[in-house]
Coordinates of C-alpha atoms in Angstrom, one line a residue:
M1123 CA 61.0 -13.8 -66.9
P1124 CA 58.8 -10.7 -65.8
E1125 CA 55.0 -10.8 -66.2
E1126 CA 53.8 -8.8 -69.1
S1127 CA 51.5 -5.7 -68.2
T1128 CA 48.0 -5.4 -69.7
P1129 CA 48.0 -3.3 -72.8
P1130 CA 46.5 0.2 -72.6
T1131 CA 43.8 -0.6 -75.2
E1132 CA 42.6 -3.6 -73.1
Q1133 CA 42.4 -1.4 -69.9
V1134 CA 40.1 1.2 -71.7
Q1135 CA 37.9 -1.6 -72.9
N1136 CA 37.2 -2.7 -69.3
L1137 CA 36.0 0.8 -68.2
H1138 CA 32.3 1.8 -68.4
L1139 CA 30.8 5.2 -69.1
D1140 CA 29.0 7.1 -66.3
D1141 CA 26.1 8.8 -68.1
V1142 CA 25.6 11.4 -65.3
T1143 CA 29.2 12.7 -65.0
G1144 CA 30.5 11.6 -68.5
E1145 CA 33.4 9.8 -66.8
R1146 CA 34.6 6.2 -67.6
V1147 CA 34.9 4.2 -64.4
S1148 CA 35.2 0.5 -63.5
K1149 CA 32.1 -1.7 -63.4
S1150 CA 32.1 -1.9 -59.6
E1151 CA 32.4 1.9 -59.2
L1152 CA 29.6 2.4 -61.6
K1153 CA 27.3 0.0 -59.7
K1154 CA 28.2 1.9 -56.4
R1155 CA 27.3 5.2 -57.9
I1156 CA 24.0 4.0 -59.4
K1157 CA 22.9 2.5 -56.1
Q1158 CA 23.7 5.7 -54.2
R1159 CA 21.7 7.8 -56.7
L1160 CA 18.7 5.5 -56.3
Q1161 CA 18.8 5.9 -52.6
E1162 CA 19.0 9.7 -52.9
E1163 CA 16.0 9.7 -55.3
K1164 CA 13.9 7.7 -52.9
K1165 CA 14.7 10.2 -50.1
R1166 CA 13.7 13.1 -52.3
E1167 CA 10.4 11.4 -53.2
K1168 CA 9.7 10.6 -49.6
A1169 CA 10.4 14.2 -48.5
A1170 CA 8.2 15.5 -51.3
A1171 CA 5.3 13.3 -50.3
A1172 CA 5.6 14.2 -46.6
P1173 CA 3.5 17.2 -45.2
P1174 CA 5.5 20.4 -44.7
K1175 CA 6.9 20.7 -41.1
S1176 CA 5.4 23.6 -39.2
V1177 CA 8.1 25.8 -37.6
P1178 CA 6.8 27.0 -34.3
E1179 CA 6.9 30.8 -33.9
K1180 CA 8.6 32.2 -30.9
K1181 CA 5.8 33.2 -28.5
A1182 CA 6.2 36.8 -27.3
N1183 CA 5.8 37.3 -23.6
A1184 CA 3.2 39.6 -22.1
E1185 CA 5.6 42.5 -21.7
E1186 CA 6.7 42.4 -25.3
E1187 CA 3.1 42.4 -26.4
E1188 CA 2.3 45.4 -24.2
E1189 CA 5.1 47.4 -25.7
Q1190 CA 3.2 47.3 -29.0
L1191 CA 0.2 49.0 -27.5
T1192 CA -0.6 52.7 -27.8
A1193 CA -0.4 54.8 -24.6
N1194 CA -4.2 54.7 -24.2
Q1195 CA -4.4 51.0 -24.8
Y1196 CA -1.7 50.3 -22.3
F1197 CA -3.4 52.5 -19.7
E1198 CA -6.7 50.7 -20.1
Y1199 CA -5.1 47.3 -20.1
R1200 CA -2.9 48.0 -17.0
S1201 CA -5.8 49.7 -15.2
R1202 CA -7.9 46.5 -15.6
T1203 CA -5.1 44.3 -14.4
I1204 CA -4.4 46.4 -11.3
N1205 CA -8.2 46.6 -10.5
K1206 CA -8.3 42.7 -10.5
F1207 CA -5.5 42.8 -7.9
R1208 CA -7.4 45.3 -5.9
Q1209 CA -10.3 42.9 -5.7
T1210 CA -8.3 39.7 -5.2
K1211 CA -5.5 41.1 -3.1
T1212 CA -3.1 38.7 -4.8
P1213 CA -1.0 40.7 -4.7
N1214 CA -2.3 43.7 -2.9
P1215 CA -1.2 46.5 -5.3
Y1216 CA -1.4 49.2 -2.6
P1217 CA 0.0 47.9 0.7
H1218 CA 0.0 50.2 3.7
K1219 CA 3.6 50.0 4.7
F1220 CA 7.0 48.7 3.7
H1221 CA 9.9 49.0 6.2
V1222 CA 13.0 50.6 4.6
N1223 CA 16.3 50.3 6.5
T1224 CA 18.7 51.7 3.8
D1225 CA 19.0 54.9 1.9
L1226 CA 20.3 54.1 -1.6
R1227 CA 22.7 57.0 -1.4
D1228 CA 24.2 55.5 1.7
F1229 CA 24.2 52.0 0.1
V1230 CA 26.4 53.2 -2.8
K1231 CA 28.8 54.9 -0.4
Q1232 CA 29.0 52.0 2.0
Y1233 CA 29.3 49.1 -0.4
D1234 CA 31.2 50.7 -3.3
S1235 CA 34.4 49.0 -2.1
V1236 CA 32.8 45.5 -2.5
K1237 CA 35.0 43.5 -5.0
T1238 CA 33.8 41.7 -8.1
G1239 CA 32.2 38.4 -7.2
E1240 CA 32.0 39.4 -3.5
F1241 CA 28.7 39.1 -1.6
R1242 CA 27.5 40.0 1.9
P1243 CA 24.5 37.6 2.5
E1244 CA 24.6 38.3 6.2
V1245 CA 23.5 41.9 5.6
E1246 CA 19.8 42.5 5.1
I1247 CA 19.0 45.5 2.8
R1248 CA 15.5 46.8 2.5
V1249 CA 15.0 49.6 0.0
G1250 CA 12.2 51.2 -1.9
G1251 CA 12.4 52.6 -5.4
R1252 CA 10.9 53.0 -8.9
I1253 CA 11.6 50.5 -11.6
Y1254 CA 13.2 52.1 -14.7
T1255 CA 14.3 49.0 -16.6
K1256 CA 13.5 45.3 -16.4
R1257 CA 15.5 42.6 -18.1
A1258 CA 14.7 38.9 -17.9
S1259 CA 17.0 36.0 -18.8
G1260 CA 14.7 33.1 -18.8
S1261 CA 12.1 32.4 -16.1
K1262 CA 14.6 32.1 -13.3
L1263 CA 16.7 35.3 -13.6
V1264 CA 15.4 38.9 -13.7
F1265 CA 17.4 42.2 -13.5
Y1266 CA 15.9 45.6 -12.5
D1267 CA 17.3 49.1 -12.4
I1268 CA 15.6 51.0 -9.7
R1269 CA 16.0 54.6 -8.6
A1270 CA 15.5 56.5 -5.4
E1271 CA 16.9 59.8 -4.1
G1272 CA 18.6 60.4 -7.5
V1273 CA 20.6 57.1 -7.2
K1274 CA 20.3 54.2 -9.6
I1275 CA 21.1 50.6 -8.5
Q1276 CA 20.8 47.2 -10.1
V1277 CA 18.7 44.5 -8.5
M1278 CA 19.5 40.9 -9.4
C1279 CA 16.7 38.4 -8.8
Q1280 CA 17.5 34.7 -9.0
A1281 CA 15.0 31.9 -8.3
Q1282 CA 17.3 30.0 -6.0
E1283 CA 17.8 33.1 -3.8
S1284 CA 14.1 33.7 -3.3
N1285 CA 12.8 33.0 0.2
S1286 CA 9.3 34.5 -0.3
E1287 CA 6.1 32.6 0.2
V1288 CA 5.1 33.9 -3.2
P1289 CA 6.5 31.8 -6.1
F1290 CA 9.4 33.5 -8.0
E1291 CA 7.5 33.9 -11.3
A1292 CA 4.5 35.3 -9.5
Q1293 CA 6.7 37.9 -7.8
H1294 CA 7.9 39.2 -11.1
E1295 CA 5.4 38.5 -13.9
N1296 CA 3.2 41.6 -13.1
L1297 CA 6.0 44.1 -12.4
R1298 CA 6.4 46.8 -15.0
R1299 CA 8.6 49.8 -15.7
G1300 CA 7.4 52.7 -13.5
D1301 CA 6.2 50.5 -10.6
I1302 CA 7.4 51.4 -7.1
V1303 CA 8.7 48.3 -5.4
G1304 CA 10.2 47.2 -2.1
V1305 CA 13.3 45.1 -2.4
I1306 CA 14.6 42.8 0.4
G1307 CA 18.1 41.3 -0.3
Y1308 CA 21.8 41.7 0.4
P1309 CA 24.7 43.7 -1.1
G1310 CA 27.2 42.3 -3.5
R1311 CA 29.0 42.8 -6.9
T1312 CA 28.2 40.7 -9.9
K1313 CA 30.8 38.6 -11.7
P1314 CA 30.1 39.0 -15.4
K1315 CA 31.8 36.8 -18.0
T1316 CA 32.4 39.6 -20.5
R1317 CA 33.8 42.3 -18.2
L1318 CA 36.5 42.4 -15.6
E1319 CA 34.5 44.5 -13.1
G1320 CA 31.0 43.6 -12.0
E1321 CA 28.2 46.0 -11.0
L1322 CA 27.3 46.8 -7.4
S1323 CA 23.9 45.3 -6.9
I1324 CA 21.3 44.2 -4.5
F1325 CA 20.8 40.4 -4.7
A1326 CA 17.0 40.1 -4.0
R1327 CA 15.4 37.6 -1.8
E1328 CA 12.0 39.2 -2.3
V1329 CA 10.5 42.0 -4.5
I1330 CA 7.2 43.4 -3.4
L1331 CA 4.9 45.6 -5.5
L1332 CA 4.2 48.8 -3.4
T1333 CA 2.5 51.0 -6.0
P1334 CA 1.8 50.2 -9.6
C1335 CA 2.3 52.7 -12.5
L1336 CA -0.7 52.6 -14.8
H1337 CA 0.9 54.5 -17.6
Q1338 CA 3.8 53.7 -20.0
L1339 CA 7.0 55.2 -18.7
P1340 CA 9.0 57.0 -21.4
T1341 CA 12.1 54.9 -22.3
E1342 CA 15.5 56.1 -21.3
H1343 CA 16.5 56.3 -24.9
F1344 CA 13.8 58.7 -26.0
G1345 CA 13.1 60.3 -22.6
L1346 CA 10.6 63.2 -22.1
K1347 CA 11.6 66.3 -24.1
D1348 CA 8.3 67.9 -25.0
Q1349 CA 8.3 71.2 -23.0
E1350 CA 4.6 71.5 -22.8
Q1351 CA 4.2 68.0 -21.3
R1352 CA 7.1 68.6 -19.0
Y1353 CA 5.5 71.7 -17.5
R1354 CA 2.0 70.2 -17.3
Q1355 CA 3.2 66.9 -15.8
R1356 CA 6.1 68.0 -13.7
Y1357 CA 5.8 64.7 -11.7
L1358 CA 6.6 62.8 -14.9
D1359 CA 9.4 65.2 -15.8
L1360 CA 11.0 64.6 -12.3
I1361 CA 10.6 60.8 -12.8
V1362 CA 12.3 60.8 -16.2
N1363 CA 14.7 63.7 -16.2
E1364 CA 17.4 63.7 -13.6
S1365 CA 18.5 67.2 -14.6
T1366 CA 15.0 68.5 -13.5
R1367 CA 15.4 66.9 -10.1
K1368 CA 18.9 68.4 -9.6
L1369 CA 17.6 71.8 -10.6
F1370 CA 14.9 71.9 -7.8
I1371 CA 17.4 70.6 -5.3
T1372 CA 19.7 73.4 -6.3
R1373 CA 16.8 75.9 -5.8
S1374 CA 16.2 74.5 -2.3
R1375 CA 19.9 74.9 -1.5
M1376 CA 19.8 78.5 -2.7
I1377 CA 16.8 79.3 -0.5
S1378 CA 18.4 77.6 2.5
Y1379 CA 21.6 79.6 2.0
I1380 CA 19.7 82.9 1.8
R1381 CA 17.8 82.1 5.0
R1382 CA 21.0 81.1 6.8
F1383 CA 22.7 84.4 5.6
F1384 CA 20.1 86.6 7.2
D1385 CA 19.6 84.4 10.3
E1386 CA 23.4 84.6 11.0
R1387 CA 23.1 88.5 10.9
D1388 CA 20.3 88.6 13.4
F1389 CA 17.4 89.2 11.0
V1390 CA 14.0 87.9 12.0
E1391 CA 12.0 85.9 9.4
V1392 CA 8.4 87.0 9.3
E1393 CA 5.1 86.4 7.4
T1394 CA 2.8 89.1 6.1
P1395 CA -0.7 88.9 4.6
M1396 CA -1.2 87.5 1.1
M1397 CA -4.5 89.4 0.7
N1398 CA -4.8 93.1 1.3
A1399 CA -7.3 95.9 1.0
I1400 CA -4.7 98.0 -0.9
A1401 CA -2.3 96.7 -3.5
G1402 CA 0.8 98.5 -2.5
G1403 CA 4.6 98.0 -2.2
A1404 CA 5.4 97.8 -5.9
T1405 CA 4.4 99.3 -9.3
A1406 CA 2.4 96.4 -10.6
K1407 CA -1.2 95.4 -11.6
P1408 CA -2.7 93.2 -8.9
F1409 CA -5.1 90.2 -9.0
I1410 CA -8.4 90.9 -7.3
T1411 CA -10.3 88.3 -5.2
H1412 CA -13.5 88.6 -3.1
H1413 CA -14.2 87.9 0.6
N1414 CA -17.8 86.6 0.7
D1415 CA -18.4 87.1 4.4
L1416 CA -17.0 90.6 4.5
K1417 CA -18.5 91.4 1.1
M1418 CA -15.4 93.2 -0.1
D1419 CA -12.8 92.9 -2.8
L1420 CA -9.2 92.2 -1.8
F1421 CA -6.0 92.3 -3.7
M1422 CA -3.4 89.5 -3.8
R1423 CA -0.2 91.1 -2.7
V1424 CA 2.2 92.4 -5.3
A1425 CA 4.9 92.9 -2.7
P1426 CA 5.2 92.7 1.1
E1427 CA 7.1 95.9 1.5
L1428 CA 4.6 98.1 3.3
N1429 CA 3.8 95.5 5.9
L1430 CA 7.5 94.8 6.5
K1431 CA 8.3 98.5 7.1
Q1432 CA 5.5 98.7 9.6
L1433 CA 7.3 96.0 11.6
I1434 CA 10.4 98.2 11.5
V1435 CA 8.3 101.0 13.0
G1436 CA 7.2 98.5 15.7
G1437 CA 10.8 97.8 16.7
L1438 CA 11.7 94.6 14.8
E1439 CA 14.8 96.4 13.4
R1440 CA 15.9 93.6 11.0
V1441 CA 13.3 91.6 9.2
Y1442 CA 13.1 89.5 6.0
E1443 CA 10.5 87.5 4.2
L1444 CA 10.7 84.8 1.6
G1445 CA 7.4 84.3 -0.2
R1446 CA 5.1 84.4 -3.1
Q1447 CA 3.9 87.6 -4.9
F1448 CA 1.1 87.8 -7.5
R1449 CA 1.0 90.2 -10.4
N1450 CA -1.6 90.3 -13.1
E1451 CA 0.7 91.0 -16.0
G1452 CA 2.0 89.3 -19.1
I1453 CA 3.5 85.8 -19.2
D1454 CA 6.8 85.4 -21.0
L1455 CA 10.2 83.7 -20.6
T1456 CA 11.1 85.7 -17.4
H1457 CA 7.6 86.5 -16.0
N1458 CA 5.0 84.3 -14.3
P1459 CA 1.8 85.5 -12.6
E1460 CA 3.1 84.2 -9.2
F1461 CA 6.7 84.2 -8.3
T1462 CA 9.0 84.1 -5.3
T1463 CA 10.9 87.0 -3.8
C1464 CA 13.1 87.7 -0.8
E1465 CA 12.8 91.1 0.8
F1466 CA 14.7 92.5 3.8
Y1467 CA 14.6 95.7 5.8
M1468 CA 17.3 96.9 8.1
A1469 CA 17.0 99.9 10.4
Y1470 CA 19.9 102.4 10.5
A1471 CA 21.2 101.3 7.0
D1472 CA 21.1 103.1 3.7
V1473 CA 21.3 102.2 0.1
Y1474 CA 25.1 102.0 0.2
D1475 CA 25.1 99.5 3.1
V1476 CA 22.5 97.5 1.1
M1477 CA 24.8 97.5 -1.9
D1478 CA 27.6 96.0 0.1
I1479 CA 25.2 93.3 1.6
T1480 CA 24.0 92.5 -1.9
E1481 CA 27.5 91.9 -3.2
E1482 CA 28.3 89.8 -0.2
L1483 CA 25.1 87.7 -0.3
V1484 CA 24.9 87.1 -4.1
S1485 CA 28.6 86.4 -4.7
G1486 CA 28.6 84.0 -1.6
L1487 CA 25.5 82.3 -2.9
V1488 CA 27.1 81.7 -6.3
K1489 CA 30.2 80.3 -4.7
H1490 CA 28.1 78.0 -2.4
V1491 CA 26.1 76.6 -5.3
T1492 CA 28.6 76.4 -8.1
G1493 CA 31.9 76.2 -6.3
G1494 CA 33.3 79.3 -8.0
Y1495 CA 32.4 82.8 -9.0
E1496 CA 32.1 82.4 -12.8
T1497 CA 29.1 80.9 -14.6
K1498 CA 27.8 80.5 -18.1
F1499 CA 24.3 81.5 -19.2
H1500 CA 22.7 80.7 -22.6
T1501 CA 19.8 82.7 -24.0
Q1502 CA 16.8 81.5 -26.0
H1503 CA 18.7 82.4 -29.2
G1504 CA 21.8 80.5 -28.3
E1505 CA 23.9 83.5 -27.1
E1506 CA 26.4 82.5 -24.4
Y1507 CA 27.2 84.9 -21.6
S1508 CA 30.2 84.4 -19.3
V1509 CA 29.3 86.0 -15.9
N1510 CA 31.8 86.9 -13.1
W1511 CA 29.8 87.3 -9.9
Q1512 CA 32.8 88.3 -7.7
K1513 CA 32.6 91.6 -5.9
P1514 CA 32.9 94.6 -6.4
W1515 CA 30.3 95.1 -9.1
K1516 CA 30.2 97.8 -11.7
R1517 CA 28.0 100.9 -10.9
V1518 CA 26.3 103.0 -13.6
E1519 CA 24.5 106.4 -13.1
M1520 CA 21.2 106.4 -15.0
I1521 CA 20.9 109.9 -16.4
P1522 CA 24.5 110.4 -17.4
A1523 CA 24.4 107.0 -19.1
L1524 CA 21.3 107.9 -21.0
E1525 CA 22.8 111.2 -22.1
E1526 CA 25.8 109.4 -23.5
A1527 CA 23.6 106.8 -25.3
C1528 CA 21.2 109.4 -26.8
G1529 CA 23.6 112.2 -27.4
E1530 CA 21.3 114.7 -25.7
K1531 CA 21.5 116.7 -22.5
F1532 CA 18.6 115.6 -20.2
P1533 CA 16.7 118.0 -17.9
L1534 CA 17.8 118.5 -14.4
G1535 CA 16.6 116.0 -11.8
E1536 CA 14.1 118.4 -10.2
E1537 CA 12.5 118.9 -13.7
L1538 CA 12.2 115.3 -14.7
H1539 CA 8.5 115.1 -13.5
T1540 CA 7.3 118.2 -15.6
E1541 CA 5.3 118.4 -18.7
E1542 CA 8.2 119.9 -20.5
T1543 CA 10.3 116.8 -19.8
N1544 CA 7.3 114.7 -21.1
V1545 CA 7.6 116.5 -24.5
F1546 CA 11.4 116.1 -24.4
L1547 CA 11.2 112.4 -23.7
K1548 CA 8.8 111.8 -26.6
K1549 CA 11.3 113.5 -28.9
I1550 CA 14.1 111.3 -27.6
L1551 CA 11.9 108.2 -28.2
K1552 CA 11.3 109.2 -31.7
K1553 CA 14.9 110.1 -32.4
M1554 CA 16.2 106.8 -31.0
K1555 CA 13.3 104.8 -32.6
V1556 CA 12.1 103.4 -29.4
D1557 CA 8.4 102.5 -28.9
C1558 CA 6.6 103.1 -25.6
T1559 CA 3.0 101.9 -25.2
P1560 CA 0.5 104.3 -23.7
P1561 CA 0.2 105.9 -21.2
Q1562 CA 3.4 107.7 -22.0
T1563 CA 4.2 109.0 -18.6
N1564 CA 7.6 110.4 -17.8
A1565 CA 8.4 107.4 -15.6
R1566 CA 7.4 104.8 -18.3
M1567 CA 9.3 106.6 -21.0
L1568 CA 12.5 106.8 -18.9
D1569 CA 12.1 103.1 -18.0
K1570 CA 11.8 102.2 -21.6
L1571 CA 15.0 104.1 -22.5
V1572 CA 16.9 102.5 -19.6
G1573 CA 15.8 99.1 -20.9
E1574 CA 17.0 99.8 -24.4
F1575 CA 20.4 101.5 -23.7
I1576 CA 21.6 100.6 -20.2
E1577 CA 20.2 97.2 -19.2
E1578 CA 21.3 95.8 -22.6
T1579 CA 25.0 96.5 -21.6
C1580 CA 24.7 94.7 -18.2
I1581 CA 26.1 91.2 -18.6
N1582 CA 28.2 91.0 -15.4
P1583 CA 26.4 92.1 -12.3
T1584 CA 25.9 95.9 -12.5
F1585 CA 24.2 98.4 -10.2
I1586 CA 22.1 101.1 -12.0
T1587 CA 21.7 104.0 -9.6
G1588 CA 20.4 107.6 -9.6
H1589 CA 16.7 107.0 -10.4
P1590 CA 14.3 109.9 -10.6
Q1591 CA 12.0 110.3 -7.6
M1592 CA 8.9 109.9 -9.8
M1593 CA 10.0 106.4 -10.7
S1594 CA 10.4 105.4 -7.1
P1595 CA 7.5 106.4 -4.9
L1596 CA 8.8 104.6 -1.8
A1597 CA 12.5 105.6 -2.0
K1598 CA 14.1 108.5 -0.1
Y1599 CA 15.3 111.5 -2.0
H1600 CA 19.0 111.7 -3.0
R1601 CA 21.0 113.6 -0.4
A1602 CA 23.1 115.3 -3.0
N1603 CA 21.1 115.4 -6.3
P1604 CA 17.7 117.1 -6.2
G1605 CA 14.9 115.2 -8.1
L1606 CA 16.7 111.9 -7.8
C1607 CA 16.4 109.2 -5.1
E1608 CA 18.7 106.8 -3.3
R1609 CA 17.9 103.6 -5.2
F1610 CA 19.7 100.9 -7.2
E1611 CA 18.7 98.1 -9.4
A1612 CA 21.1 95.2 -9.9
F1613 CA 21.2 93.6 -13.4
V1614 CA 22.8 90.4 -14.7
C1615 CA 22.6 89.2 -18.3
K1616 CA 20.4 92.2 -19.1
K1617 CA 17.8 91.2 -16.5
E1618 CA 17.0 92.7 -13.1
I1619 CA 17.7 90.6 -10.0
V1620 CA 17.6 93.1 -7.2
N1621 CA 15.8 96.4 -6.4
A1622 CA 16.7 98.4 -3.3
Y1623 CA 16.8 101.8 -1.8
T1624 CA 17.1 104.0 1.2
E1625 CA 13.5 103.9 2.5
L1626 CA 11.4 107.0 2.5
N1627 CA 10.5 107.7 6.2
D1628 CA 9.0 111.2 5.9
P1629 CA 5.2 110.9 6.2
F1630 CA 4.6 114.2 4.6
D1631 CA 6.7 113.4 1.5
Q1632 CA 5.3 109.8 1.3
R1633 CA 1.7 111.1 1.1
L1634 CA 2.7 113.5 -1.8
R1635 CA 4.4 110.6 -3.6
F1636 CA 1.3 108.3 -3.2
E1637 CA -0.9 111.2 -4.5
E1638 CA 1.3 111.5 -7.6
Q1639 CA 0.9 107.7 -8.1
A1640 CA -2.9 108.1 -7.8
R1641 CA -2.8 110.7 -10.5
Q1642 CA -0.9 108.4 -12.8
K1643 CA -3.4 105.6 -12.1
D1644 CA -6.2 108.0 -13.1
A1645 CA -4.3 108.8 -16.3
G1646 CA -4.5 105.1 -17.2
D1647 CA -1.5 103.5 -15.6
D1648 CA -2.8 100.2 -14.1
E1649 CA 0.5 99.5 -12.4
A1650 CA 0.7 102.8 -10.4
Q1651 CA 0.2 102.4 -6.6
M1652 CA -2.8 103.4 -4.5
I1653 CA -2.7 105.4 -1.3
D1654 CA -2.2 103.1 1.7
E1655 CA -3.6 105.1 4.7
T1656 CA -2.5 102.5 7.2
F1657 CA 1.1 102.7 6.0
C1658 CA 1.1 106.5 5.9
Q1659 CA -0.2 106.5 9.5
S1660 CA 2.5 104.1 10.6
L1661 CA 5.1 106.5 9.3
E1662 CA 3.7 109.2 11.6
W1663 CA 4.8 107.0 14.6
G1664 CA 8.4 107.1 13.3
L1665 CA 10.3 104.8 10.9
P1666 CA 14.0 104.9 11.6
P1667 CA 16.4 105.5 8.7
T1668 CA 16.1 102.2 6.9
G1669 CA 17.6 100.3 4.0
G1670 CA 15.2 98.0 2.0
W1671 CA 15.9 95.3 -0.6
G1672 CA 14.1 92.8 -2.8
M1673 CA 15.5 90.0 -5.0
G1674 CA 13.7 87.7 -7.4
I1675 CA 14.5 84.1 -6.4
D1676 CA 13.2 82.5 -9.6
R1677 CA 15.5 84.7 -11.8
M1678 CA 18.5 83.9 -9.7
V1679 CA 17.8 80.2 -10.1
M1680 CA 17.5 80.7 -13.8
F1681 CA 21.0 82.2 -14.0
L1682 CA 22.7 79.7 -11.7
C1683 CA 21.1 76.7 -13.4
D1684 CA 21.5 78.1 -16.9
R1685 CA 17.7 78.1 -17.8
Y1686 CA 16.4 80.9 -20.0
S1687 CA 12.7 80.2 -19.2
I1688 CA 11.2 80.8 -15.8
K1689 CA 8.9 77.9 -16.3
E1690 CA 11.9 75.6 -16.0
V1691 CA 12.7 76.7 -12.5
L1692 CA 9.1 76.7 -11.2
A1693 CA 7.8 73.4 -10.0
F1694 CA 4.3 74.2 -11.3
P1695 CA 4.4 77.1 -13.7
F1696 CA 1.1 78.7 -14.7
M1697 CA -0.3 77.0 -17.9
K1698 CA -3.3 77.8 -20.0
D1699 CA -6.0 75.2 -19.9
D1700 CA -5.4 72.9 -23.0
G1701 CA -9.0 71.8 -22.9
R1702 CA -8.1 68.1 -23.1
E1703 CA -10.1 65.5 -21.2
E1704 CA -8.4 62.2 -20.6
K1705 CA -9.9 59.0 -19.3
K1706 CA -9.5 58.3 -15.6
A1707 CA -8.5 54.9 -14.2
A1708 CA -11.7 54.7 -12.2
E1709 CA -13.7 55.3 -15.4
V1710 CA -11.8 52.6 -17.4
V1711 CA -12.6 49.9 -14.9
G1712 CA -16.0 51.1 -13.9
V1713 CA -15.3 52.0 -10.2
E1714 CA -18.2 53.9 -8.6
P1715 CA -17.6 56.5 -5.9
L1716 CA -18.6 55.5 -2.4
P1717 CA -21.7 57.3 -1.0
E1718 CA -20.7 60.1 1.4
E1719 CA -22.2 59.2 4.7
G1720 CA -24.3 61.9 6.3
I1721 CA -24.0 64.5 3.5
G1722 CA -27.7 64.4 2.6
E1723 CA -28.8 64.7 6.2
F1724 CA -26.3 67.5 6.8
R1725 CA -27.8 69.5 3.9
R1726 CA -31.3 68.9 5.2
L1727 CA -30.4 70.2 8.6
N1728 CA -28.5 73.1 7.1
D1729 CA -31.6 74.2 5.2
V1730 CA -33.5 74.2 8.4
R1731 CA -30.8 76.3 10.2
E1732 CA -30.8 78.8 7.3
G1733 CA -34.4 79.3 8.0
L1734 CA -33.7 80.0 11.6
G1735 CA -30.6 82.1 10.9
L1736 CA -28.3 79.6 12.5
T1737 CA -26.1 78.8 9.4
R1738 CA -23.1 80.6 10.9
L1739 CA -23.3 78.5 14.0
A1740 CA -23.4 75.3 12.0
A1741 CA -20.4 76.3 10.0
H1742 CA -18.3 76.9 13.1
K1743 CA -19.4 73.5 14.5

């Protein structure tokens, strides 16, 4: 007979209520739960009674702390650190020599084929460069990005690879962004876990500080964009901005091409004086300097033209000069007080020969630098000009073009210098609403009209020809049009790049032209030329028929590098003194200048010699 099951009512009576959860459970389950709750309560009481655990903060390393400093604070801190190294020589922060056996440009070419995870430990690489980034992964692994000759390369430093007498940490703990270092190691390519292809690197066995940087280097993210700072601290601009470095390399290539162009055509490169008794060769206001010994004022040259033509007289029949000119005029986006030009003079050539040479030189230069004949140029206001430099170039006659623009018939060429023409030009200025600052000479007013109505149309290279003689005191008269001369100006993107003409070689006519310039100077034109008697006399010995030419190098660089400001293409543009005085490293650390041995004694002896009239002898000694 089957056993009878426990009635449901009896089962419920054997269960006990759990006051916490409200459930009915067996007696053994309830005991288990109560015991567990008591244990948990004791743990909570113990934890509450215990003092709070201090969570150690992650200690920032020295470099992270330095990043929080201001530029001045960093400079002072870094100067003191380096000064200690100067005193202790551990390390010597300014060693005399580091032997380099590899150019980074050649390194990249030679080892670019190295495969991921491949190393060449048998090859010793010794390079120098500036640190741009530093990344540490613990105390035994440090990465650097260094640059030299426009090339960036990664340097991987591992403690187990170091073979220097200096401990690994000591090698790297004081290196900062901006420092110049010497790296000794071997080539290879990293094998990263997160990428298929590794990075070509130098695996360093030793890194040596060669020259510390005392200032905070701008980060690659923010860079150096302040124009004023870039121009005043061109060295920093070159360090940070690769585009600036490329620009000046392009400038150098352009100058080399121009030299090679003339050298291959049997021209002789010459040098002429920077200081002259007469400021001649161009219509410009000169700088004046003083020669103490001769007790005379001298003029910084505004152009080398007159001296170069004297060399043609002497029998150097093809000459050119690349050099600086100085003009005491306004500073703007396209003008700097000192600038670079190239001038050449060629016997038995005329303005038409020079036009052909100009097209050949400039179009070839553009092809050499850019690889083609078409370039883009952007103005300050964002206008984009597409320029085709390929020859032949457009040619525009000055007076007919002005007549078309103004709707008026201009006086004949031989009348352009008269008072009647002066009145006519003033009426034209008023009609066309063009301002011309005093003195309102015929030449200045015509030049103003040309600037407004002809130059503004010259985007592609254009020759403006047919200048009045009064605007060109050194150009020969036109063989077919009386009152005009054989001259051209080449314009691109509304700016002049070349000025050239058939040279005036008639000493009688030249003197009359100079006298007219002198009258204009007396009338208040500071840019008019003076009479150069030495040049006039040289013409009396005979200047052969000659073509002359001048080109502004800076402006050509602006066009080919797409820079609308001349300050961008000058390594050290003229800048107004900002009046700021900044602390020097020597002042920060209290370094005193060394006494100059013998200076005091020299001064005492010099005073005695002055009394005896022997100062000149002492100076020569």
